[in-house]
Short mmCIF file of C-alpha atoms in Angstrom, two decimals:
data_model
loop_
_atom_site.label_atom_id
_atom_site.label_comp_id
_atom_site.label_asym_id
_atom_site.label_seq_id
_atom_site.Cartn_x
_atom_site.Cartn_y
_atom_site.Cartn_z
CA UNK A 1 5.64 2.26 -13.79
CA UNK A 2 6.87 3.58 -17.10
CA UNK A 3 9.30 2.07 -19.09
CA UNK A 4 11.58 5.27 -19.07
CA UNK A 5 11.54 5.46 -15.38
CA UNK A 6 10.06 4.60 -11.88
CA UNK A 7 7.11 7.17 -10.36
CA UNK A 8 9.24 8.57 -7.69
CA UNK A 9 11.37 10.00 -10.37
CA UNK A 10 8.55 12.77 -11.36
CA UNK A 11 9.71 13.99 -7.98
CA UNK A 12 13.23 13.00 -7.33
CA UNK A 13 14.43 13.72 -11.19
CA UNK A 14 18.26 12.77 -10.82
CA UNK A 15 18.00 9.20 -9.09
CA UNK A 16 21.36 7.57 -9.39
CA UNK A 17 21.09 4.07 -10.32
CA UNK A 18 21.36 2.45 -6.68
CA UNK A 19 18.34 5.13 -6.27
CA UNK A 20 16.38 4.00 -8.81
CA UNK A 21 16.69 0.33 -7.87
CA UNK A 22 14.64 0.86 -4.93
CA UNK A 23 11.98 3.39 -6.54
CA UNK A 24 11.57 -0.10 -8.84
CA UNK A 25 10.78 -1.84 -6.03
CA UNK A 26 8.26 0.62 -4.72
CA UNK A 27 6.58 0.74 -8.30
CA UNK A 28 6.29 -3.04 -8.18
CA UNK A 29 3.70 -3.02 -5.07
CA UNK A 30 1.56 0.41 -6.59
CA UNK A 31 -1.10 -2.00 -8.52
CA UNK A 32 -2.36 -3.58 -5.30
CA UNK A 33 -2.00 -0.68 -3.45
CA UNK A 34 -4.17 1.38 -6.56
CA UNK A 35 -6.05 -1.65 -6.72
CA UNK A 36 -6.93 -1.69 -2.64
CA UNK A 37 -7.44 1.83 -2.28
CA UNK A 38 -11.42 2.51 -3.29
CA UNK A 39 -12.32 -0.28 -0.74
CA UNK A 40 -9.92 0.88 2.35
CA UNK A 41 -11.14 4.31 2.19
CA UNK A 42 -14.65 3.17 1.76
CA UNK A 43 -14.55 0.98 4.55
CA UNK A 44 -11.58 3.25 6.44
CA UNK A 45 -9.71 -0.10 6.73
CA UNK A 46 -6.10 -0.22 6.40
CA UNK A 47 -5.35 -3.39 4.18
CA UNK A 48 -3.72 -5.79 6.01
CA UNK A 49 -2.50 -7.17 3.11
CA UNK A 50 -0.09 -4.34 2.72
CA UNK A 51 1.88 -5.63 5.67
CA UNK A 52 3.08 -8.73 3.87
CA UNK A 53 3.42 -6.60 0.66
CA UNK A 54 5.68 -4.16 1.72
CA UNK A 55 7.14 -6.51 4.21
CA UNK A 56 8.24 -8.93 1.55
CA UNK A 57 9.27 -6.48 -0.82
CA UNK A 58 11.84 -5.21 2.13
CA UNK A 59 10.42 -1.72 1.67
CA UNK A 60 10.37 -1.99 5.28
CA UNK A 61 14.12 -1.39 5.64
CA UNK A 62 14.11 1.11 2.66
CA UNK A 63 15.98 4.11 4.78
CA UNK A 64 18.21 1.39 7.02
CA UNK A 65 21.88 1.18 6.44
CA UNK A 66 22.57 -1.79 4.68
CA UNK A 67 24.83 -2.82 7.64
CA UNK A 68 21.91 -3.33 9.47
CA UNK A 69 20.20 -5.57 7.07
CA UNK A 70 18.39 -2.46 5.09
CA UNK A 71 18.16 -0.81 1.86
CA UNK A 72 20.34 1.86 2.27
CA UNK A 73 18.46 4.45 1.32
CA UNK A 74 18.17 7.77 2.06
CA UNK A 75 15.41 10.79 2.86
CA UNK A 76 15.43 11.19 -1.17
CA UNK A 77 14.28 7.25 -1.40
CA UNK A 78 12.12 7.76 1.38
CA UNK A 79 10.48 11.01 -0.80
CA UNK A 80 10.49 9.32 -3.84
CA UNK A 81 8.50 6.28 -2.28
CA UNK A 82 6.38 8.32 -0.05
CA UNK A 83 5.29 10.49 -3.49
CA UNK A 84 4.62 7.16 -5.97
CA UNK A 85 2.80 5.46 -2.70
CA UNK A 86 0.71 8.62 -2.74
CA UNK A 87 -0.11 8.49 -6.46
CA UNK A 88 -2.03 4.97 -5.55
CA UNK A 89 -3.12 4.85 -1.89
CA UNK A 90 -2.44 7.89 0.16
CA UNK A 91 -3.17 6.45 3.23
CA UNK A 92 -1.10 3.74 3.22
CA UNK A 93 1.32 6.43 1.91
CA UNK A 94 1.04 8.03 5.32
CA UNK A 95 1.01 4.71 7.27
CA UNK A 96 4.34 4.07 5.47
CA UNK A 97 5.87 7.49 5.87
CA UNK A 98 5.24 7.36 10.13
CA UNK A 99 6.66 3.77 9.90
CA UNK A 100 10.16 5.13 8.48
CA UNK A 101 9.84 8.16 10.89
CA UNK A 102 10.60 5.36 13.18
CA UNK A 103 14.56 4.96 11.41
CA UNK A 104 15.26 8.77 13.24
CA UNK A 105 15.44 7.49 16.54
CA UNK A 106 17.75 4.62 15.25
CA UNK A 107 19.70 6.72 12.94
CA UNK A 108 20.32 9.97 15.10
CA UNK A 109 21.57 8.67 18.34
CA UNK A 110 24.49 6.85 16.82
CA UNK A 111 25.27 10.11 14.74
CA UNK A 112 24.97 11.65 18.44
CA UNK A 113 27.63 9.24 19.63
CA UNK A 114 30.05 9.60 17.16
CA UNK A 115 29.40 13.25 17.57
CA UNK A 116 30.74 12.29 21.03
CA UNK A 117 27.63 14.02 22.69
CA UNK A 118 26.86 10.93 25.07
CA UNK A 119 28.96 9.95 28.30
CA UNK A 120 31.00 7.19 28.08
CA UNK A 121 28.66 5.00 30.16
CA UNK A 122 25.71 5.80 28.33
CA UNK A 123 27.06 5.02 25.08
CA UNK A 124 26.24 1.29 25.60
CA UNK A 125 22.51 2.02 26.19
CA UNK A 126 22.12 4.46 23.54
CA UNK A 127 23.84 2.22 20.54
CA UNK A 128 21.84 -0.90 22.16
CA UNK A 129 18.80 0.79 21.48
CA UNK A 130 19.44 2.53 18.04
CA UNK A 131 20.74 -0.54 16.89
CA UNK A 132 17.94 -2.60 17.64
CA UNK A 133 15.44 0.44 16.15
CA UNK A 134 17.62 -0.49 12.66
CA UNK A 135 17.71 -4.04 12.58
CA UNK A 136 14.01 -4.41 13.65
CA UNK A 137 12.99 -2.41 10.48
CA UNK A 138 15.53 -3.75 8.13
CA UNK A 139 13.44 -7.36 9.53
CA UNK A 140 10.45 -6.54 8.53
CA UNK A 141 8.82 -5.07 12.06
CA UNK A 142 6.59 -2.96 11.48
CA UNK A 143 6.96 0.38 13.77
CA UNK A 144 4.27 2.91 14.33
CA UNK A 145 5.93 6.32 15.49
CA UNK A 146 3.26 7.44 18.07
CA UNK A 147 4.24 11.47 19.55
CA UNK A 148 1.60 13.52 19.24
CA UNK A 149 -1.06 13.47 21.84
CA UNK A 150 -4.17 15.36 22.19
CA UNK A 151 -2.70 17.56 25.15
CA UNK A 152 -1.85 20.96 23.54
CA UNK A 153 0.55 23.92 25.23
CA UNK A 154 0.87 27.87 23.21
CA UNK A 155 4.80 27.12 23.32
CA UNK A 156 5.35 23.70 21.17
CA UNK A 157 3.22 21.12 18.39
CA UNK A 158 3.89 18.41 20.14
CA UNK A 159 3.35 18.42 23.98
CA UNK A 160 4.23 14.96 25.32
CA UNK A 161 1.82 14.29 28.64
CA UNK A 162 2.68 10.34 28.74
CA UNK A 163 4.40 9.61 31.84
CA UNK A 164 6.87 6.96 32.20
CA UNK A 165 7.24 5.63 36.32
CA UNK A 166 10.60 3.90 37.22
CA UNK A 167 10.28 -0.05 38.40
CA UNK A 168 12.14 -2.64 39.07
CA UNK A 169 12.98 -4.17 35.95
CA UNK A 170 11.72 -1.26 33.87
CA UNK A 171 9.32 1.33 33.55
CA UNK A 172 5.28 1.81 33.94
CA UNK A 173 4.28 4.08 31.02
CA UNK A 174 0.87 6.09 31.19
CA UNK A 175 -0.94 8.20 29.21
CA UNK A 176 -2.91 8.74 25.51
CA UNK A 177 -1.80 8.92 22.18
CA UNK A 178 -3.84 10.74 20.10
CA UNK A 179 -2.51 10.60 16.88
CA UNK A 180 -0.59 7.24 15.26
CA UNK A 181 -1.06 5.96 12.04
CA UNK A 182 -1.15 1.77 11.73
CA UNK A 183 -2.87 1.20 14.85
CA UNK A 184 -3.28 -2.14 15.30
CA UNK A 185 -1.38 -2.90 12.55
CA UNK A 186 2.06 -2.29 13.39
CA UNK A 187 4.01 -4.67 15.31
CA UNK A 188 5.48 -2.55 17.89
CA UNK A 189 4.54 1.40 19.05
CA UNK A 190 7.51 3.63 19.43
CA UNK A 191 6.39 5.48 21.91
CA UNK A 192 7.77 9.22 23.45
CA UNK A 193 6.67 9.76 27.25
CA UNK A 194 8.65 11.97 29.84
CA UNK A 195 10.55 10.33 32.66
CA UNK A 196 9.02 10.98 36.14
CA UNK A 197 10.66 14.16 37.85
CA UNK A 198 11.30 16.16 34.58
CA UNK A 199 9.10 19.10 32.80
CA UNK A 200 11.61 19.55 30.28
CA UNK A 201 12.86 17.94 26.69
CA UNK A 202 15.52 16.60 28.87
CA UNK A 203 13.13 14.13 30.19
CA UNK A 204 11.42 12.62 26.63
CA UNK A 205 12.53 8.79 26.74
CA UNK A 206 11.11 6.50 23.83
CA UNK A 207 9.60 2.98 24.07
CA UNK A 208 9.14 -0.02 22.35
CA UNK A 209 5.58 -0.92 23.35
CA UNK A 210 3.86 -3.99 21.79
CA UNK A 211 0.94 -4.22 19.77
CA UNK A 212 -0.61 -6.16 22.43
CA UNK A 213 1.13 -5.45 25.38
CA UNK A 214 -0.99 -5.89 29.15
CA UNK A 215 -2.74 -2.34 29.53
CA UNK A 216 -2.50 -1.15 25.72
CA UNK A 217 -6.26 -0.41 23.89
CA UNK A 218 -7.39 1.48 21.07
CA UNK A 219 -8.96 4.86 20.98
CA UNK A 220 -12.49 5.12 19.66
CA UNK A 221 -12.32 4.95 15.39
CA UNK A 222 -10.93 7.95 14.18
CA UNK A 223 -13.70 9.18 11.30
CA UNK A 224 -11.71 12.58 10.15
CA UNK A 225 -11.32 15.15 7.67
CA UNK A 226 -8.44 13.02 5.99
CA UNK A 227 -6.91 9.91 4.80
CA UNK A 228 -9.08 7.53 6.49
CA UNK A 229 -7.62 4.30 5.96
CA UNK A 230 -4.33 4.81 8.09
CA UNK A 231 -5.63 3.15 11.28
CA UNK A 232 -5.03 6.61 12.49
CA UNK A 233 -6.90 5.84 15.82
CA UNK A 234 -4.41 6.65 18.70
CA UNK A 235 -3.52 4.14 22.03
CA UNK A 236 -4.10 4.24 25.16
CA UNK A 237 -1.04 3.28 28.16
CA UNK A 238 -2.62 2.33 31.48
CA UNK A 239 0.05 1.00 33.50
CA UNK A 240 1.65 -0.68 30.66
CA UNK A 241 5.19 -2.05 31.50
CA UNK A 242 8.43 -2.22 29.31
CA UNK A 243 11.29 -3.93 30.19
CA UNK A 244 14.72 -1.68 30.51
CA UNK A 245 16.11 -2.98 27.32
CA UNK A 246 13.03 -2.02 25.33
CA UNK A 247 13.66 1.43 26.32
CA UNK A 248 15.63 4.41 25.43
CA UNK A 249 15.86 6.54 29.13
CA UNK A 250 18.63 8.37 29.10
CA UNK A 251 17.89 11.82 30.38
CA UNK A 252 19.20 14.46 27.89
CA UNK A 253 19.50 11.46 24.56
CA UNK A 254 16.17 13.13 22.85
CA UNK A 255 17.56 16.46 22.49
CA UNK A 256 20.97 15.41 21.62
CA UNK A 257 19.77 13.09 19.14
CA UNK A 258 17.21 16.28 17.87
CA UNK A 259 20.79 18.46 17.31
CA UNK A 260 21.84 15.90 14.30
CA UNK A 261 18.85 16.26 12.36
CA UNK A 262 19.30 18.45 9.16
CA UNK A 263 16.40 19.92 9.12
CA UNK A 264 13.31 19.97 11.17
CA UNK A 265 12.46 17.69 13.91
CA UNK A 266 13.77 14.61 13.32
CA UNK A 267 14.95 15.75 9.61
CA UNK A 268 12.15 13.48 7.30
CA UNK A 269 9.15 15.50 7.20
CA UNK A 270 9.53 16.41 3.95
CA UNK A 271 8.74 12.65 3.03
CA UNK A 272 5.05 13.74 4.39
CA UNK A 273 4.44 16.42 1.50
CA UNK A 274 5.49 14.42 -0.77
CA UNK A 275 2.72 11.85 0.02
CA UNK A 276 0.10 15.00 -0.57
CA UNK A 277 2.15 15.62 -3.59
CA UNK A 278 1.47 12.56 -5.09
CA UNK A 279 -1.78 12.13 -4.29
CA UNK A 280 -2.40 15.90 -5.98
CA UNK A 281 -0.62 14.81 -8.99
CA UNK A 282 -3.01 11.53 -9.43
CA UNK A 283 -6.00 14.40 -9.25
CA UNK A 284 -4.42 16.51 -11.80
CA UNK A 285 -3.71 13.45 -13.97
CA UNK A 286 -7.33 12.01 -13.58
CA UNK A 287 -8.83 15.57 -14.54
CA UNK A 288 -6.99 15.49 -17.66
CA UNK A 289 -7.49 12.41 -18.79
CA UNK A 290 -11.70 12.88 -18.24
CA UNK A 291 -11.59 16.15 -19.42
CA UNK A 292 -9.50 15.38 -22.56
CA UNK A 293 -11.02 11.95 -23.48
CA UNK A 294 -14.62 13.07 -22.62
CA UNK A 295 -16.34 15.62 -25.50
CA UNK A 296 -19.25 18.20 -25.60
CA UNK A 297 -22.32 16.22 -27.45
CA UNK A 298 -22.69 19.18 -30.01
CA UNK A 299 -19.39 20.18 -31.12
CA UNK A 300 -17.05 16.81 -30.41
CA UNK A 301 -14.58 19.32 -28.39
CA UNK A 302 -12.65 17.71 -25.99
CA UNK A 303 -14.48 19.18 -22.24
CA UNK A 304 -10.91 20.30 -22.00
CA UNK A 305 -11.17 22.49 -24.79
CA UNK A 306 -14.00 25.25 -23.08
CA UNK A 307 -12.32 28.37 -21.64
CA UNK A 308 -13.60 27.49 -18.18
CA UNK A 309 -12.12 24.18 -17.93
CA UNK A 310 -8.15 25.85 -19.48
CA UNK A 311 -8.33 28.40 -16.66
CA UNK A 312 -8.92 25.66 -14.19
CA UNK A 313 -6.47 23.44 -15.84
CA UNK A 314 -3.44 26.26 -16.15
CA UNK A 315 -4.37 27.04 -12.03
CA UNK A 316 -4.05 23.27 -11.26
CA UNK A 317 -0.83 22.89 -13.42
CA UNK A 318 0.24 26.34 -11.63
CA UNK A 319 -0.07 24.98 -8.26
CA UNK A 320 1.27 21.27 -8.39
CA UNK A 321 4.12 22.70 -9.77
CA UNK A 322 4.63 25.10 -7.02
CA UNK A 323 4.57 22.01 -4.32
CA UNK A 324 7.26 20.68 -6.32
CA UNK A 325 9.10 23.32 -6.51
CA UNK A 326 9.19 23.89 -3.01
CA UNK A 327 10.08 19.79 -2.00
CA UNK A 328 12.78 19.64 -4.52
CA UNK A 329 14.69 22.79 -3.04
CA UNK A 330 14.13 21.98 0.67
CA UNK A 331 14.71 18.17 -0.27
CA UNK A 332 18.41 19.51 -2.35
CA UNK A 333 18.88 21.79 1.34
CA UNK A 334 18.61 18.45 3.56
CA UNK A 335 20.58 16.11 1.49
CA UNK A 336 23.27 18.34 0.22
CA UNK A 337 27.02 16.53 0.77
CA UNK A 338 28.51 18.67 2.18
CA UNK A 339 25.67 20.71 3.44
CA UNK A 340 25.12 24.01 1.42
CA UNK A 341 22.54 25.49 3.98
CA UNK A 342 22.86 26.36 8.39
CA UNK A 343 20.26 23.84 9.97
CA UNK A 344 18.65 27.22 10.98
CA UNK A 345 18.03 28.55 7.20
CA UNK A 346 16.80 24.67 6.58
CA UNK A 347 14.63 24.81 9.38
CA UNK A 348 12.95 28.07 8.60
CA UNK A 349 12.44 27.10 5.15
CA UNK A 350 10.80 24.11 5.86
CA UNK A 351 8.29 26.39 8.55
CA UNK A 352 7.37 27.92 4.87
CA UNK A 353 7.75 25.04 2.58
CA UNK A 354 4.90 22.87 4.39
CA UNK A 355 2.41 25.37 4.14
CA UNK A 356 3.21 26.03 0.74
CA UNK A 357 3.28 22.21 -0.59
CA UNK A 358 -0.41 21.32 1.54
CA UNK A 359 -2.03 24.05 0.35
CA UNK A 360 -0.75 23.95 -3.12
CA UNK A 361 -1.76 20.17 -3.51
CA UNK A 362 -5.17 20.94 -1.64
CA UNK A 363 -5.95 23.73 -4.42
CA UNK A 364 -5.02 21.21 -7.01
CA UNK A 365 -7.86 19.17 -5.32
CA UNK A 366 -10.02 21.55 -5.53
CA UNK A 367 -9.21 22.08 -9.37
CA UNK A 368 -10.17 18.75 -10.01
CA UNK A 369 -13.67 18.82 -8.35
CA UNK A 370 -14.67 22.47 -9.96
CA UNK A 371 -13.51 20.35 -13.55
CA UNK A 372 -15.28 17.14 -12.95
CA UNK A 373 -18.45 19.38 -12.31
CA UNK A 374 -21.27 17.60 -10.39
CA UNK A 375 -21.70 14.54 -11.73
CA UNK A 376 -17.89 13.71 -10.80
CA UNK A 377 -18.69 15.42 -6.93
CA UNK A 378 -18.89 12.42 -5.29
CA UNK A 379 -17.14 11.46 -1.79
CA UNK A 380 -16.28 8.02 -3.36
CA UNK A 381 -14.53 9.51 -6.64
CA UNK A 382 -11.21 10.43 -7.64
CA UNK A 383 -11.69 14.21 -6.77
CA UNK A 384 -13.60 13.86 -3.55
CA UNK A 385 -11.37 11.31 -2.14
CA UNK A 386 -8.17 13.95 -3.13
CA UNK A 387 -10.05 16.92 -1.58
CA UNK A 388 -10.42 14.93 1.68
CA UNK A 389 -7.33 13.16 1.50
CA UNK A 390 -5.52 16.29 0.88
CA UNK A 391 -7.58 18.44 3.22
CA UNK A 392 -5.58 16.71 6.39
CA UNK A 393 -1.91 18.63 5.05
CA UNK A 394 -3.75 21.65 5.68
CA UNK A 395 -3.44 20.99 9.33
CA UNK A 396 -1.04 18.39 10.13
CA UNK A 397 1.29 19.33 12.57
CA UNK A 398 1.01 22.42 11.58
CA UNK A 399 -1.15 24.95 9.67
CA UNK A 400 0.62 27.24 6.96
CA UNK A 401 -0.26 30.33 9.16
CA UNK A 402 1.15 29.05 11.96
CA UNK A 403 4.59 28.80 9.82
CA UNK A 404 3.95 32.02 8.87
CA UNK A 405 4.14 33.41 11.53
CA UNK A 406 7.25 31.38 12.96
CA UNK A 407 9.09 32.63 10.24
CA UNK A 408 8.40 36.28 10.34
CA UNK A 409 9.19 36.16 13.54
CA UNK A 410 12.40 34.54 13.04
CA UNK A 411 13.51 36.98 10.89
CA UNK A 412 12.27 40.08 12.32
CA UNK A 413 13.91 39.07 15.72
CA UNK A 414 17.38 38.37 13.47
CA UNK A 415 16.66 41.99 11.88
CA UNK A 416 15.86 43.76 14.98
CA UNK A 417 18.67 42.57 17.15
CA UNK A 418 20.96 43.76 13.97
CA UNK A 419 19.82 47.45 15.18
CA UNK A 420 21.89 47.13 18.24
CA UNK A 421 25.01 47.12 18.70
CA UNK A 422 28.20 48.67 21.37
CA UNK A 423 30.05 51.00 20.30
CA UNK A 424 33.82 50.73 19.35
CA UNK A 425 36.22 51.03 21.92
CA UNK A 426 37.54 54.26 20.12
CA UNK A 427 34.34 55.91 19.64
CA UNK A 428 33.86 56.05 23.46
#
């Protein structure tokens, strides 16, 4: 942290003062985090120590209400955090990011309710449940948001195979999650499954299920192309049960609480580039630093100085720029009071702005490891542990082609149907 200002604030430039209050609390846990991070990727061990850390330092609650015991803040706290985490541990950048994913399915349903979306004898249920997503956080529980599975389908990125089987009592959930970050760390798994008898959205309940809950294990050790220490290893459900008040079934409350979001999803992914960004802007900073400090043996030239090392520098300084460029204005889209953008323009513009931040950062990554040259191309160095690190944005969730291609079709479709039209009345 800098005298002038917290970290987050290289991303999230006009902080008010309540703002920057809680980016101060984020910089206060980045030396053990920095200080962890060598070790938990060598080992791909998520510290435990980080649960008390961030636990004690309430960072927890950061995006709950302060009604509900939180911090109040908002998605440009939660982007602000997410981007100084990533400047010292990425990983448990990630790990924090899916943890405050977790605030959506508290936040949304009760916008859903005063949106008076809900039938008046589901609105018990539904605030029940949101309100105990809130208050859990703002505790200190740790949540891990587990979705995605390893079941794919050519219509959606998320296909949800988990069943959950009506009993007395509760509910028998079933199935594999295949991606998770903080397993076995976090205290509970909110967990999506469909209801029995439904194929559609309509039937995507959510689930408190317990760390160590009768029936719940842990995939095999995830060893990927990524940020290895997020205990990123996925569950498995066999006949695991949750009681009814640990559960969110109403048929239709997923999609209604999906309609309040401002942007995509559940309206925070941006908070997930900004962990790449961060972690791209510790590269860039670490390849100036050597390259500038470090000098040729015959001339006493900063390394910086040689024409090969300026062009890489001015690409690197090109790119990061562009991913911040592109989170500020889809973070100013999402936050706007009132809002300045249609959920559908924010939408599509996140389809491009992911893409456009991952691969940004990853070239950035990639800048560094061509500067360092090969004495600095080392899996356990700065640059090698950004180029893998950064490597997973390239394919989380989604691929930038795959955005692409979403978005020209979006507005082709928008374009084409412009072409026809009925005629006037008089021209018949």
């Amino acid at each position: 942290m800098t005298a002038e200002r917290p970290t987050g604030q290289r991303l999230v430039e006009d902080m008010t003062d309540a703002e920057r209050q809680r980016a101060e609390r984020v910089d206060a846990v980045l030396p053990a985090l920095r200080a962890a991070a060598e070790e938990a990727d060598r080992t791909a061990t998520f510290p435990a120590s980080h649960i008390e850390l961030l636990r004690d330092a309430g960072l927890l609650g950061l995006v709950v209400p302060e009604k509900f015991g939180g911090l109040g803040g908002t998605l440009r706290d939660l982007a602000a955090a997410t981007f100084a985490m990533g400047t010292a541990c990425p990983s448990t950048a990630l790990a924090y990011f899916f943890h405050n994913t977790s605030a959506s399915r508290g936040l949304l349903p009760l916008e859903a309710i005063d949106a008076g979306l809900f039938a008046a004898e589901e609105i018990p249920v539904v605030r029940a449940f949101a309100e105990k997503v809130l208050t859990r956080m703002a505790d200190g529980v740790w949540l891990a948001n587990f979705a995605s599975e390893s079941v794919k389908t050519a219509k959606a990125n998320i296909t949800i195979a988990t069943t959950a089987r009506k009993v007395e009592g509760g509910w028998i959930l079933q199935g594999e999650k295949s991606f998770g970050c903080a397993t076995g760390v976090a205290d509970y798994y909110l967990t999506s499954a469909k209801l029995e008898g439904y194929e559609t959205a309509e039937g995507l309940a959510t689930f408190f299920v317990p760390r160590d809950a009768p029936g719940v294990s842990v995939r095999a050790p995830w060893d990927g192309l990524g940020m290895r220490a997020t205990a990123n290893n996925g569950i498995r459900l066999d006949e695991v049960f949750i009681p009814e008040d640990e559960a969110l079934a109403v048929p239709g409350a997923f999609t209604k609480m999906l309609t309040m979001s401002r942007g995509s999803f559940v309206g925070n992914q941006l908070a997930i580039a900004a962990v790449y960004t961060g972690c791209a802007q510790r590269a860039y900073d670490e390849t100036l630093t050597a390259t500038t400090r470090k000098t040729f043996a015959d001339t006493g030239e900063p390394i910086a100085s040689s024409p090969v090392h300026q062009v890489l520098i001015g690409e690197m300084t090109r790119q990061l720029r562009t991913a911040y460029l592109w989170l500020r204005y889809q973070l100013s889209i999402e936050t706007a009071e009132p809002p300045i953008t249609p959920k559908s323009e924010v939408f599509t513009q996140w389809r491009l702005g992911k893409g456009a931040v991952t691969e940004a950062c990853f070239q950035v990554a990639l800048g560094a490891l061509k500067a360092g040259g090969t004495s600095a191309a080392s899996m356990g160095g700065p640059a090698g542990r950004a180029l893998r690190d950064l490597a997973m944005g390239l394919v989380m969730t989604f691929p930038a082609e795959r955005g692409m291609l979403e978005v020209a079709r979006i507005v082709t479709d928008a374009e084409a149907n412009e072409l026809f039209t009925t005629a006037p009345e008089a021209a018949r």
